[in-house]
Amino acid sequence: MAVPGSRALSFLHGRWVRHPRWSLALKGAVAAALAWFVALLAPAPFSEYPYYAPLGAVVAVTSSAVRSVRESVQAVGALLLGAVIARGVDAAVGSSVLSVAIVVAVALLCAGSRLFGEMGTWVVTSALFVLVLGGAHPLEFTGVFAGMIVVGAAIGVAINLLLPPLPLTPSEIALDRLRDVLVDQLELLAQRLEHDGPLLAEEWQRRRHDLTPTTDRTRDAMSGTREALRVNRKARRYGERTTAQARRAQELGSAADVVDDVVRLLTEWERADQERVALGPLLRPELVTALRAYAEALRSDRGQGPADEAVARCRESVDALTGAVRAVRRSSGQDLFVAGAIVVILRRACSALTAAREPE
């Protein structure tokens, strides 16, 4: 019998894992507080500007353990460059509206450099800070500003290395969202083919483009997870889960390609404005059945249905579509190249589902 206290701890742990922002907030708060404390202990004039150290800590701790080192170096480089730009323009032009305009223009140009990556915006931030706030003691302020940022970033990196994030939940949520979008696309496509006949090209071209942002976000989430695993001491503990997630990402990535290919072929060759369509009323019902079976197979991942049965039904429906294409080809004498291409795509989709769900 489970102890009530252990159940409560298990519940809290589950909530903690499902909401990685909570751990990020806690780590950020600890890193910022430590950076502030260290800055106050530093000798003058550093201790007079302690608030820049937490800024560096937050920049570092909000990245993965691998990225935090790289991004901290990039951020520090961007901050130093911004300070140099501000001091150079201030010495040449003086403090004025013109100097602000020149500083921002030059900083924005430099911010686009690949050397700084996503940290390029700190060039502009640093330049404006140093130009506006460091007027009385420009050299002192510039050195203190850069030094406190470096100290804070070092603390943030250290905390990230001690407690590296493992963003399994965000990538799981991204995969769920991608699966739901793909299933919705397939079911709506089947419904339109069943009730309305040939497609309206403009609508489905737009739907193809709407799928791209979801696919991109999923790939970014999975990339972040893979990056975090490289230095995460907890990776072995979650080895089975990370392996399953990688296989699921591969499955859904293949499914996204399948849906895109099928929609592209149908919008090009099964359009309402074409005299001769790719499928016609004889093959369209079989394709509708195959698309719905494929959608059901995708929905059955992660225990949302009997996966083996769903994949088997998908194979059967694709086999039925294959037989129907052959029969229509024999009776009509038409080549049916597009219908054959759709069959090949769906067969490949079934093979990908089977491979992704087979035990290693």
mmCIF file of C-alpha atoms in Angstrom:
data_model
loop_
_atom_site.group_PDB
_atom_site.id
_atom_site.type_symbol
_atom_site.label_atom_id
_atom_site.label_comp_id
_atom_site.label_asym_id
_atom_site.label_seq_id
_atom_site.Cartn_x
_atom_site.Cartn_y
_atom_site.Cartn_z
ATOM 1 C CA MET A 1 0.000 0.000 0.000
ATOM 2 C CA ALA A 2 1.398 3.376 -0.998
ATOM 3 C CA VAL A 3 2.239 5.822 1.745
ATOM 4 C CA PRO A 4 0.292 9.119 1.402
ATOM 5 C CA GLY A 5 3.528 11.089 1.687
ATOM 6 C CA SER A 6 5.181 9.131 -1.132
ATOM 7 C CA ARG A 7 2.104 9.660 -3.324
ATOM 8 C CA ALA A 8 2.328 13.386 -2.687
ATOM 9 C CA LEU A 9 6.034 13.426 -3.553
ATOM 10 C CA SER A 10 5.358 11.426 -6.704
ATOM 11 C CA PHE A 11 2.605 13.850 -7.693
ATOM 12 C CA LEU A 12 4.826 16.870 -7.071
ATOM 13 C CA HIS A 13 7.681 15.280 -9.033
ATOM 14 C CA GLY A 14 5.333 14.606 -11.940
ATOM 15 C CA ARG A 15 4.126 18.200 -11.934
ATOM 16 C CA TRP A 16 7.726 19.418 -11.693
ATOM 17 C CA VAL A 17 8.776 17.350 -14.712
ATOM 18 C CA ARG A 18 5.758 18.449 -16.758
ATOM 19 C CA HIS A 19 6.481 22.124 -16.097
ATOM 20 C CA PRO A 20 10.184 22.751 -16.827
ATOM 21 C CA ARG A 21 9.627 26.498 -16.439
ATOM 22 C CA TRP A 22 9.384 25.942 -12.680
ATOM 23 C CA SER A 23 12.902 24.510 -12.474
ATOM 24 C CA LEU A 24 14.145 27.228 -14.816
ATOM 25 C CA ALA A 25 12.607 29.909 -12.605
ATOM 26 C CA LEU A 26 14.170 28.377 -9.480
ATOM 27 C CA LYS A 27 17.620 28.054 -11.072
ATOM 28 C CA GLY A 28 17.388 31.583 -12.455
ATOM 29 C CA ALA A 29 16.460 32.954 -9.027
ATOM 30 C CA VAL A 30 19.328 31.102 -7.319
ATOM 31 C CA ALA A 31 21.848 32.164 -9.976
ATOM 32 C CA ALA A 32 20.737 35.803 -9.836
ATOM 33 C CA ALA A 33 20.847 35.871 -6.027
ATOM 34 C CA LEU A 34 24.340 34.330 -5.940
ATOM 35 C CA ALA A 35 25.551 36.749 -8.585
ATOM 36 C CA TRP A 36 24.180 39.696 -6.600
ATOM 37 C CA PHE A 37 25.814 38.424 -3.403
ATOM 38 C CA VAL A 38 29.199 37.950 -5.102
ATOM 39 C CA ALA A 39 28.956 41.381 -6.710
ATOM 40 C CA LEU A 40 28.338 43.028 -3.335
ATOM 41 C CA LEU A 41 31.485 41.353 -1.955
ATOM 42 C CA ALA A 42 33.605 42.583 -4.875
ATOM 43 C CA PRO A 43 35.884 45.585 -4.350
ATOM 44 C CA ALA A 44 34.877 49.049 -5.491
ATOM 45 C CA PRO A 45 33.883 50.183 -8.033
ATOM 46 C CA PHE A 46 32.403 46.766 -8.933
ATOM 47 C CA SER A 47 30.329 46.569 -5.756
ATOM 48 C CA GLU A 48 28.708 49.890 -6.683
ATOM 49 C CA TYR A 49 27.048 48.283 -9.731
ATOM 50 C CA PRO A 50 25.908 44.850 -8.462
ATOM 51 C CA TYR A 51 22.755 44.687 -10.608
ATOM 52 C CA TYR A 52 24.638 43.779 -13.797
ATOM 53 C CA ALA A 53 25.871 40.462 -12.372
ATOM 54 C CA PRO A 54 22.338 38.947 -12.130
ATOM 55 C CA LEU A 55 21.799 39.978 -15.744
ATOM 56 C CA GLY A 56 24.745 37.853 -16.843
ATOM 57 C CA ALA A 57 23.558 34.952 -14.676
ATOM 58 C CA VAL A 58 20.089 34.970 -16.214
ATOM 59 C CA VAL A 59 21.525 35.038 -19.754
ATOM 60 C CA ALA A 60 23.533 31.891 -18.988
ATOM 61 C CA VAL A 61 21.007 29.905 -16.987
ATOM 62 C CA THR A 62 18.175 30.191 -19.519
ATOM 63 C CA SER A 63 20.065 28.066 -22.075
ATOM 64 C CA SER A 64 20.908 24.377 -22.117
ATOM 65 C CA ALA A 65 24.134 23.356 -20.407
ATOM 66 C CA VAL A 66 25.903 23.080 -23.753
ATOM 67 C CA ARG A 67 24.530 26.311 -25.127
ATOM 68 C CA SER A 68 24.973 28.292 -21.915
ATOM 69 C CA VAL A 69 28.772 28.219 -22.239
ATOM 70 C CA ARG A 70 28.707 29.179 -25.897
ATOM 71 C CA GLU A 71 25.958 31.768 -25.515
ATOM 72 C CA SER A 72 27.601 33.282 -22.437
ATOM 73 C CA VAL A 73 30.818 33.818 -24.416
ATOM 74 C CA GLN A 74 28.784 35.275 -27.284
ATOM 75 C CA ALA A 75 26.845 37.534 -24.913
ATOM 76 C CA VAL A 76 29.988 38.797 -23.221
ATOM 77 C CA GLY A 77 31.580 39.451 -26.598
ATOM 78 C CA ALA A 78 28.482 41.323 -27.736
ATOM 79 C CA LEU A 79 28.409 43.370 -24.540
ATOM 80 C CA LEU A 80 32.084 44.316 -24.868
ATOM 81 C CA LEU A 81 31.650 45.267 -28.509
ATOM 82 C CA GLY A 82 28.640 47.407 -27.623
ATOM 83 C CA ALA A 83 30.683 49.162 -24.939
ATOM 84 C CA VAL A 84 33.525 49.822 -27.392
ATOM 85 C CA ILE A 85 31.094 51.230 -29.971
ATOM 86 C CA ALA A 86 29.518 53.531 -27.399
ATOM 87 C CA ARG A 87 32.848 54.811 -26.107
ATOM 88 C CA GLY A 88 34.212 55.332 -29.607
ATOM 89 C CA VAL A 89 31.193 57.281 -30.812
ATOM 90 C CA ASP A 90 31.029 59.307 -27.579
ATOM 91 C CA ALA A 91 34.688 60.273 -27.913
ATOM 92 C CA ALA A 92 34.262 61.266 -31.560
ATOM 93 C CA VAL A 93 30.861 62.977 -31.522
ATOM 94 C CA GLY A 94 30.049 63.631 -27.882
ATOM 95 C CA SER A 95 26.774 62.961 -26.118
ATOM 96 C CA SER A 96 23.911 64.061 -28.338
ATOM 97 C CA VAL A 97 20.968 62.876 -30.379
ATOM 98 C CA LEU A 98 23.377 62.231 -33.238
ATOM 99 C CA SER A 99 25.572 59.977 -31.073
ATOM 100 C CA VAL A 100 22.558 57.875 -30.052
ATOM 101 C CA ALA A 101 21.558 57.453 -33.682
ATOM 102 C CA ILE A 102 25.098 56.497 -34.750
ATOM 103 C CA VAL A 103 25.557 54.076 -31.846
ATOM 104 C CA VAL A 104 22.283 52.281 -32.568
ATOM 105 C CA ALA A 105 22.973 52.094 -36.305
ATOM 106 C CA VAL A 106 26.499 50.695 -35.887
ATOM 107 C CA ALA A 107 25.418 48.327 -33.097
ATOM 108 C CA LEU A 108 22.550 46.949 -35.189
ATOM 109 C CA LEU A 109 24.915 46.298 -38.082
ATOM 110 C CA CYS A 110 27.317 44.434 -35.785
ATOM 111 C CA ALA A 111 24.497 42.535 -34.056
ATOM 112 C CA GLY A 112 23.840 40.578 -37.237
ATOM 113 C CA SER A 113 27.268 38.955 -37.151
ATOM 114 C CA ARG A 114 27.295 35.149 -36.993
ATOM 115 C CA LEU A 115 29.896 35.376 -34.235
ATOM 116 C CA PHE A 116 27.213 36.415 -31.759
ATOM 117 C CA GLY A 117 24.386 34.119 -32.897
ATOM 118 C CA GLU A 118 21.182 34.839 -30.994
ATOM 119 C CA MET A 119 23.099 36.996 -28.510
ATOM 120 C CA GLY A 120 23.621 39.738 -31.093
ATOM 121 C CA THR A 121 20.915 41.934 -29.575
ATOM 122 C CA TRP A 122 23.172 42.504 -26.567
ATOM 123 C CA VAL A 123 25.431 44.667 -28.747
ATOM 124 C CA VAL A 124 22.689 47.291 -28.978
ATOM 125 C CA THR A 125 21.674 46.921 -25.319
ATOM 126 C CA SER A 126 25.234 47.309 -24.088
ATOM 127 C CA ALA A 127 25.972 50.250 -26.373
ATOM 128 C CA LEU A 128 22.954 52.195 -25.122
ATOM 129 C CA PHE A 129 23.657 51.331 -21.458
ATOM 130 C CA VAL A 130 27.247 52.512 -21.689
ATOM 131 C CA LEU A 131 26.434 55.607 -23.756
ATOM 132 C CA VAL A 132 23.560 56.816 -21.580
ATOM 133 C CA LEU A 133 24.634 55.691 -18.098
ATOM 134 C CA GLY A 134 28.399 55.831 -18.309
ATOM 135 C CA GLY A 135 28.816 59.456 -19.239
ATOM 136 C CA ALA A 136 30.392 60.624 -15.963
ATOM 137 C CA HIS A 137 32.991 57.841 -15.723
ATOM 138 C CA PRO A 138 33.029 56.155 -19.130
ATOM 139 C CA LEU A 139 36.078 53.903 -18.748
ATOM 140 C CA GLU A 140 35.219 52.870 -15.197
ATOM 141 C CA PHE A 141 31.601 52.143 -16.065
ATOM 142 C CA THR A 142 32.556 50.132 -19.152
ATOM 143 C CA GLY A 143 34.966 47.940 -17.194
ATOM 144 C CA VAL A 144 32.533 47.408 -14.325
ATOM 145 C CA PHE A 145 29.662 46.658 -16.669
ATOM 146 C CA ALA A 146 31.640 44.031 -18.586
ATOM 147 C CA GLY A 147 33.182 42.559 -15.424
ATOM 148 C CA MET A 148 29.857 42.106 -13.636
ATOM 149 C CA ILE A 149 28.321 40.495 -16.704
ATOM 150 C CA VAL A 150 31.245 38.039 -16.883
ATOM 151 C CA VAL A 151 30.947 37.158 -13.182
ATOM 152 C CA GLY A 152 27.186 36.619 -13.432
ATOM 153 C CA ALA A 153 27.524 34.527 -16.581
ATOM 154 C CA ALA A 154 30.159 32.331 -14.925
ATOM 155 C CA ILE A 155 27.807 31.689 -11.999
ATOM 156 C CA GLY A 156 24.935 30.894 -14.356
ATOM 157 C CA VAL A 157 27.093 28.474 -16.361
ATOM 158 C CA ALA A 158 28.261 26.747 -13.167
ATOM 159 C CA ILE A 159 24.678 26.228 -11.960
ATOM 160 C CA ASN A 160 23.638 24.942 -15.385
ATOM 161 C CA LEU A 161 26.502 22.437 -15.378
ATOM 162 C CA LEU A 162 25.613 21.264 -11.867
ATOM 163 C CA LEU A 163 21.873 21.050 -12.618
ATOM 164 C CA PRO A 164 21.589 20.749 -16.392
ATOM 165 C CA PRO A 165 18.074 21.011 -17.828
ATOM 166 C CA LEU A 166 16.545 18.019 -19.592
ATOM 167 C CA PRO A 167 13.667 19.457 -21.667
ATOM 168 C CA LEU A 168 11.856 16.190 -22.371
ATOM 169 C CA THR A 169 8.426 17.607 -21.597
ATOM 170 C CA PRO A 170 8.561 20.557 -24.060
ATOM 171 C CA SER A 171 9.629 18.229 -26.859
ATOM 172 C CA GLU A 172 6.887 15.762 -25.869
ATOM 173 C CA ILE A 173 4.323 18.551 -26.033
ATOM 174 C CA ALA A 174 5.680 19.627 -29.431
ATOM 175 C CA LEU A 175 5.384 16.054 -30.724
ATOM 176 C CA ASP A 176 1.808 15.817 -29.423
ATOM 177 C CA ARG A 177 0.936 19.048 -31.191
ATOM 178 C CA LEU A 178 2.501 17.866 -34.451
ATOM 179 C CA ARG A 179 0.619 14.561 -34.254
ATOM 180 C CA ASP A 180 -2.688 16.350 -33.648
ATOM 181 C CA VAL A 181 -2.112 18.714 -36.578
ATOM 182 C CA LEU A 182 -1.258 15.819 -38.904
ATOM 183 C CA VAL A 183 -4.304 13.824 -37.810
ATOM 184 C CA ASP A 184 -6.548 16.861 -38.314
ATOM 185 C CA GLN A 185 -5.107 17.421 -41.794
ATOM 186 C CA LEU A 186 -5.674 13.798 -42.803
ATOM 187 C CA GLU A 187 -9.211 13.650 -41.435
ATOM 188 C CA LEU A 188 -10.229 16.934 -43.020
ATOM 189 C CA LEU A 189 -8.660 15.876 -46.314
ATOM 190 C CA ALA A 190 -10.610 12.600 -46.216
ATOM 191 C CA GLN A 191 -13.822 14.450 -45.373
ATOM 192 C CA ARG A 192 -13.399 16.901 -48.254
ATOM 193 C CA LEU A 193 -12.621 14.138 -50.758
ATOM 194 C CA GLU A 194 -15.623 12.119 -49.564
ATOM 195 C CA HIS A 195 -18.215 14.887 -49.599
ATOM 196 C CA ASP A 196 -16.929 17.566 -51.970
ATOM 197 C CA GLY A 197 -14.992 15.599 -54.566
ATOM 198 C CA PRO A 198 -11.920 17.278 -56.124
ATOM 199 C CA LEU A 199 -10.076 19.788 -53.937
ATOM 200 C CA LEU A 200 -9.846 23.543 -54.104
ATOM 201 C CA ALA A 201 -6.145 24.086 -54.735
ATOM 202 C CA GLU A 202 -5.763 27.433 -52.968
ATOM 203 C CA GLU A 203 -7.217 26.169 -49.685
ATOM 204 C CA TRP A 204 -4.951 23.138 -49.537
ATOM 205 C CA GLN A 205 -1.853 24.977 -50.597
ATOM 206 C CA ARG A 206 -2.491 27.272 -47.641
ATOM 207 C CA ARG A 207 -2.949 24.259 -45.357
ATOM 208 C CA ARG A 208 0.365 22.842 -46.561
ATOM 209 C CA HIS A 209 2.102 26.068 -45.590
ATOM 210 C CA ASP A 210 0.302 26.143 -42.228
ATOM 211 C CA LEU A 211 1.908 22.803 -41.337
ATOM 212 C CA THR A 212 5.449 24.162 -41.725
ATOM 213 C CA PRO A 213 5.625 26.247 -38.482
ATOM 214 C CA THR A 214 4.442 23.292 -36.384
ATOM 215 C CA THR A 215 7.026 21.011 -37.985
ATOM 216 C CA ASP A 216 9.775 23.582 -37.466
ATOM 217 C CA ARG A 217 8.894 24.080 -33.790
ATOM 218 C CA THR A 218 8.969 20.330 -33.238
ATOM 219 C CA ARG A 219 12.388 20.011 -34.851
ATOM 220 C CA ASP A 220 13.695 22.887 -32.730
ATOM 221 C CA ALA A 221 12.348 21.255 -29.557
ATOM 222 C CA MET A 222 13.946 17.914 -30.418
ATOM 223 C CA SER A 223 17.221 19.624 -31.269
ATOM 224 C CA GLY A 224 17.204 21.288 -27.848
ATOM 225 C CA THR A 225 16.603 17.939 -26.158
ATOM 226 C CA ARG A 226 19.445 16.245 -28.031
ATOM 227 C CA GLU A 227 21.743 19.105 -27.134
ATOM 228 C CA ALA A 228 20.796 18.929 -23.459
ATOM 229 C CA LEU A 229 21.441 15.189 -23.347
ATOM 230 C CA ARG A 230 25.071 15.615 -24.300
ATOM 231 C CA VAL A 231 26.134 16.822 -20.841
ATOM 232 C CA ASN A 232 23.204 15.799 -18.674
ATOM 233 C CA ARG A 233 23.990 13.393 -15.865
ATOM 234 C CA LYS A 234 20.317 12.358 -15.718
ATOM 235 C CA ALA A 235 20.330 11.183 -19.330
ATOM 236 C CA ARG A 236 20.965 7.530 -18.382
ATOM 237 C CA ARG A 237 18.100 7.577 -15.900
ATOM 238 C CA TYR A 238 15.726 8.648 -18.662
ATOM 239 C CA GLY A 239 17.423 6.559 -21.354
ATOM 240 C CA GLU A 240 14.331 4.533 -22.268
ATOM 241 C CA ARG A 241 12.160 7.632 -22.446
ATOM 242 C CA THR A 242 14.636 9.578 -24.573
ATOM 243 C CA THR A 243 15.019 6.642 -26.976
ATOM 244 C CA ALA A 244 11.248 6.310 -27.322
ATOM 245 C CA GLN A 245 10.933 10.039 -27.893
ATOM 246 C CA ALA A 246 13.580 9.976 -30.629
ATOM 247 C CA ARG A 247 11.779 7.108 -32.394
ATOM 248 C CA ARG A 248 8.483 8.954 -32.114
ATOM 249 C CA ALA A 249 10.038 12.108 -33.553
ATOM 250 C CA GLN A 250 11.326 10.082 -36.495
ATOM 251 C CA GLU A 251 7.874 8.565 -37.013
ATOM 252 C CA LEU A 252 6.082 11.914 -36.963
ATOM 253 C CA GLY A 253 8.735 13.545 -39.136
ATOM 254 C CA SER A 254 8.103 10.874 -41.775
ATOM 255 C CA ALA A 255 4.350 11.366 -41.343
ATOM 256 C CA ALA A 256 4.703 15.104 -41.940
ATOM 257 C CA ASP A 257 6.512 14.387 -45.215
ATOM 258 C CA VAL A 258 3.805 11.889 -46.191
ATOM 259 C CA VAL A 259 0.972 14.322 -45.535
ATOM 260 C CA ASP A 260 2.756 17.078 -47.422
ATOM 261 C CA ASP A 261 3.426 14.813 -50.436
ATOM 262 C CA VAL A 262 -0.147 13.505 -50.582
ATOM 263 C CA VAL A 263 -1.680 16.979 -50.292
ATOM 264 C CA ARG A 264 0.717 18.324 -52.947
ATOM 265 C CA LEU A 265 -0.185 15.588 -55.424
ATOM 266 C CA LEU A 266 -3.907 15.922 -54.791
ATOM 267 C CA THR A 267 -3.901 19.713 -55.104
ATOM 268 C CA GLU A 268 -2.038 19.429 -58.403
ATOM 269 C CA TRP A 269 -3.929 16.509 -59.944
ATOM 270 C CA GLU A 270 -7.259 16.113 -58.114
ATOM 271 C CA ARG A 271 -8.437 19.683 -58.569
ATOM 272 C CA ALA A 272 -11.940 20.844 -59.306
ATOM 273 C CA ASP A 273 -10.783 22.842 -62.348
ATOM 274 C CA GLN A 274 -9.183 19.866 -64.136
ATOM 275 C CA GLU A 275 -10.970 17.923 -66.836
ATOM 276 C CA ARG A 276 -9.188 14.650 -65.971
ATOM 277 C CA VAL A 277 -8.407 14.100 -62.301
ATOM 278 C CA ALA A 278 -5.945 11.673 -60.760
ATOM 279 C CA LEU A 279 -8.408 9.483 -58.854
ATOM 280 C CA GLY A 280 -11.980 10.200 -59.779
ATOM 281 C CA PRO A 281 -15.099 8.762 -58.134
ATOM 282 C CA LEU A 282 -13.899 5.151 -58.441
ATOM 283 C CA LEU A 283 -10.657 5.519 -56.462
ATOM 284 C CA ARG A 284 -11.549 8.401 -54.201
ATOM 285 C CA PRO A 285 -13.490 6.287 -51.631
ATOM 286 C CA GLU A 286 -10.560 3.869 -51.280
ATOM 287 C CA LEU A 287 -8.155 6.755 -50.686
ATOM 288 C CA VAL A 288 -10.529 8.253 -48.118
ATOM 289 C CA THR A 289 -10.490 4.951 -46.201
ATOM 290 C CA ALA A 290 -6.686 4.761 -46.387
ATOM 291 C CA LEU A 291 -6.246 8.332 -45.167
ATOM 292 C CA ARG A 292 -8.546 7.756 -42.202
ATOM 293 C CA ALA A 293 -6.764 4.523 -41.327
ATOM 294 C CA TYR A 294 -3.417 6.323 -41.451
ATOM 295 C CA ALA A 295 -4.783 9.078 -39.228
ATOM 296 C CA GLU A 296 -5.984 6.451 -36.748
ATOM 297 C CA ALA A 297 -2.571 4.786 -36.771
ATOM 298 C CA LEU A 298 -0.897 8.111 -35.989
ATOM 299 C CA ARG A 299 -3.395 8.800 -33.220
ATOM 300 C CA SER A 300 -2.651 5.408 -31.625
ATOM 301 C CA ASP A 301 0.901 6.411 -30.637
ATOM 302 C CA ARG A 302 1.703 6.822 -26.935
ATOM 303 C CA GLY A 303 -1.020 4.399 -25.892
ATOM 304 C CA GLN A 304 -3.944 6.347 -27.351
ATOM 305 C CA GLY A 305 -5.322 3.177 -28.918
ATOM 306 C CA PRO A 306 -4.272 -0.339 -29.926
ATOM 307 C CA ALA A 307 -1.246 0.618 -32.009
ATOM 308 C CA ASP A 308 -0.623 -2.766 -33.654
ATOM 309 C CA GLU A 309 -4.234 -3.101 -34.771
ATOM 310 C CA ALA A 310 -4.284 0.460 -36.106
ATOM 311 C CA VAL A 311 -1.123 -0.068 -38.161
ATOM 312 C CA ALA A 312 -2.511 -3.373 -39.464
ATOM 313 C CA ARG A 313 -5.737 -1.656 -40.549
ATOM 314 C CA CYS A 314 -3.672 1.033 -42.245
ATOM 315 C CA ARG A 315 -1.782 -1.618 -44.219
ATOM 316 C CA GLU A 316 -5.032 -3.341 -45.190
ATOM 317 C CA SER A 317 -6.571 -0.108 -46.422
ATOM 318 C CA VAL A 318 -3.475 0.724 -48.482
ATOM 319 C CA ASP A 319 -3.555 -2.799 -49.946
ATOM 320 C CA ALA A 320 -7.208 -2.239 -50.855
ATOM 321 C CA LEU A 321 -6.307 1.058 -52.524
ATOM 322 C CA THR A 322 -3.528 -0.712 -54.435
ATOM 323 C CA GLY A 323 -5.948 -3.354 -55.684
ATOM 324 C CA ALA A 324 -8.469 -0.698 -56.712
ATOM 325 C CA VAL A 325 -5.833 1.232 -58.682
ATOM 326 C CA ARG A 326 -4.825 -1.944 -60.535
ATOM 327 C CA ALA A 327 -8.452 -2.801 -61.307
ATOM 328 C CA VAL A 328 -9.261 0.672 -62.644
ATOM 329 C CA ARG A 329 -6.054 0.674 -64.690
ATOM 330 C CA ARG A 330 -7.010 -2.630 -66.333
ATOM 331 C CA SER A 331 -10.586 -1.600 -67.064
ATOM 332 C CA SER A 332 -9.908 1.950 -68.248
ATOM 333 C CA GLY A 333 -6.506 1.632 -69.866
ATOM 334 C CA GLN A 334 -5.350 4.817 -68.067
ATOM 335 C CA ASP A 335 -1.836 5.041 -66.643
ATOM 336 C CA LEU A 336 -2.902 6.429 -63.239
ATOM 337 C CA PHE A 337 0.657 7.538 -62.460
ATOM 338 C CA VAL A 338 -0.433 9.964 -59.724
ATOM 339 C CA ALA A 339 -2.651 7.383 -58.025
ATOM 340 C CA GLY A 340 0.272 4.960 -58.132
ATOM 341 C CA ALA A 341 2.566 7.583 -56.600
ATOM 342 C CA ILE A 342 0.092 8.100 -53.731
ATOM 343 C CA VAL A 343 0.020 4.340 -53.157
ATOM 344 C CA VAL A 344 3.827 4.255 -52.966
ATOM 345 C CA ILE A 345 3.830 7.167 -50.474
ATOM 346 C CA LEU A 346 1.242 5.488 -48.236
ATOM 347 C CA ARG A 347 3.072 2.155 -48.379
ATOM 348 C CA ARG A 348 6.229 3.940 -47.284
ATOM 349 C CA ALA A 349 4.222 5.571 -44.491
ATOM 350 C CA CYS A 350 3.025 2.169 -43.215
ATOM 351 C CA SER A 351 6.571 0.809 -43.305
ATOM 352 C CA ALA A 352 7.792 3.835 -41.303
ATOM 353 C CA LEU A 353 5.078 3.270 -38.683
ATOM 354 C CA THR A 354 6.012 -0.384 -38.342
ATOM 355 C CA ALA A 355 9.740 0.335 -38.076
ATOM 356 C CA ALA A 356 9.238 3.105 -35.504
ATOM 357 C CA ARG A 357 7.124 0.892 -33.227
ATOM 358 C CA GLU A 358 9.121 -2.301 -33.402
ATOM 359 C CA PRO A 359 11.022 -3.103 -30.176
ATOM 360 C CA GLU A 360 14.778 -2.708 -30.420
#
